[in-house]
Every structure is written in structure tokens, then in C-alpha cells.
């Protein structure tokens, strides 16, 4: 039988028959034909999009107690409640976490509802300590609202011109047995002036059920016009050093432009390119 030398990628020269060479070529042709089909099947899988809407992830401390002492620092607020709470209740097997805020506000994160109830009873008897029971509501941004529409009209339109919001407000009134006004459920927080004439960006604060419904739909009716809506998370930015978490009046760092990241003010910037001061 006649033999030939066959050069392969993985091995050196080997001795093969003509039948073995023909079988090898046939296998290679089958592989090349099957590759586009596999690539097409992978592409079809990759082009499938999950269109199911998911709620934004939010941190919600349901067992949180916020306490405040007027005209006092956070250390003075904690010192005032130490007389009513034991070491075991403050640390170790007690509180899950203690978070300190500005202006004397302190958050006590409890492990369960029973612990929260017991601590509220003890803290409420401390002189000068106030328990903050206000609920932090989510915020939404409505860009491009006409400046001719008043704040009261915006709230009324959100409640009356949107059927889903109207149904939720009615359900909330039935739960509380109270005829709550729309401005108690939907609150206008702030307006931002846009460069576009006669338009404002409106920030509203509302209850979680309306927040989820509106954000899922993505649009609301205000002033008989359909407006886009998105989630709003306020991030504090310093316009002096371009860093986050503080304002310009409290900044001690050197000046850095928030447009080009160069050492000058943002209002004086003449650069045509943008650079991030936090990424360079």
C-alpha cells in the first residue's frame, strides 16, 4: 500500500495511507461547515434580551431608629442615651450597627422589631432626645416640564391625569381611613432650570408604590403632555475640587476644573475636551 507524509499542526511528520489522508480531509471539511452554524446559534442566543423590568435595588433599614438632640453634636447625642442603655444593648449582642450623621443625628440599626420597640421606649424618656420617625421617600426626575405650569398644577396632574397614580392614592386613603390630599403623597422637592427656553427639570418625592409604578412605565402626563421620567439620586459635588461628598464652601482642597480637570474654575474653562478629575 502506498504511503504519504502528512504535516499536522500538533505533531511532526507522520506516515499515513491515502485512505487516511482522504478521511482526514473529509473531517476537516465537515468541521468548517459546522462552524458558521454554531456561530449563528451563539449569535441568536446573545441577541435575546431580557425585557422583564426589575425594581432598582434600594437599601431599606426597616429596624432603624433615628435620634437627634437639638444644638448638639453626634457625640453628645450618644452620650445622652448611654445612661439609659447598657453596654450589652449598645455593642456585642445588642445593636446591629450605629451610624453617625451630621447635625447631631444618629441612626441605631436594630436586629429585629422587638429590639426596636424596646429601645424606643427607653430612649423616649431621655430629656432633650427626639426620635425622628420621618420616612425617607424615593425621588423621581421629570425633565422638560413647562415653566408656565405651577407647582400645585404639577402635583394635581400627576395625581389626576395618570390612572395608575389615581388608583394607588385611593388605595392609600382606604388603608389609613383618611382623605389625604395629593400633595401629602406626592411632593415637589425642587426645580432645575434648563438651557432650553421655557422648560424645567422637576424633582418629585413620593411613596414607594407610586415610585415603582411610574418608573416601570417610564412616562407620566403633566399639563396634558406626556413626559419622560427617571430615577433621581442626588450626589453632592464640590465645584471647587470636583470631588464628591462636600460643598464648595467647606472645601479645603486646591481648585480643579470639573470640565477639563485643570487647576482653574469651571466657569472660566475654555477647553473643548472633557476630562474627569476623579479618574485621572
mmCIF file of C-alpha atoms in Angstrom, residues 37 46 58 98 105 122 142 167 169 179 181 187 192 202 221 224 228 243 251 267 269 278:
data_model
loop_
_atom_site.group_PDB
_atom_site.id
_atom_site.type_symbol
_atom_site.label_atom_id
_atom_site.label_comp_id
_atom_site.label_asym_id
_atom_site.label_seq_id
_atom_site.Cartn_x
_atom_site.Cartn_y
_atom_site.Cartn_z
ATOM 1 C CA UNK A 37 -23.894 27.166 12.149
ATOM 2 C CA UNK A 46 -26.685 36.563 22.504
ATOM 3 C CA UNK A 58 -32.531 50.090 47.420
ATOM 4 C CA UNK A 98 -24.650 52.601 64.725
ATOM 5 C CA UNK A 105 -28.351 62.885 64.025
ATOM 6 C CA UNK A 122 -36.139 53.637 76.781
ATOM 7 C CA UNK A 142 -39.302 64.752 35.201
ATOM 8 C CA UNK A 167 -55.775 54.161 41.893
ATOM 9 C CA UNK A 169 -53.826 57.205 46.034
ATOM 10 C CA UNK A 179 -58.801 61.657 52.923
ATOM 11 C CA UNK A 181 -54.523 65.359 49.757
ATOM 12 C CA UNK A 187 -44.328 66.317 46.942
ATOM 13 C CA UNK A 192 -33.776 72.862 37.921
ATOM 14 C CA UNK A 202 -38.781 68.821 38.167
ATOM 15 C CA UNK A 221 -48.801 63.047 31.930
ATOM 16 C CA UNK A 224 -51.843 67.203 29.167
ATOM 17 C CA UNK A 228 -40.371 61.045 30.358
ATOM 18 C CA UNK A 243 -14.713 65.712 44.404
ATOM 19 C CA UNK A 251 -13.703 72.638 50.654
ATOM 20 C CA UNK A 267 -16.820 78.846 34.898
ATOM 21 C CA UNK A 269 -12.910 76.877 31.424
ATOM 22 C CA UNK A 278 -11.771 61.741 39.718
#
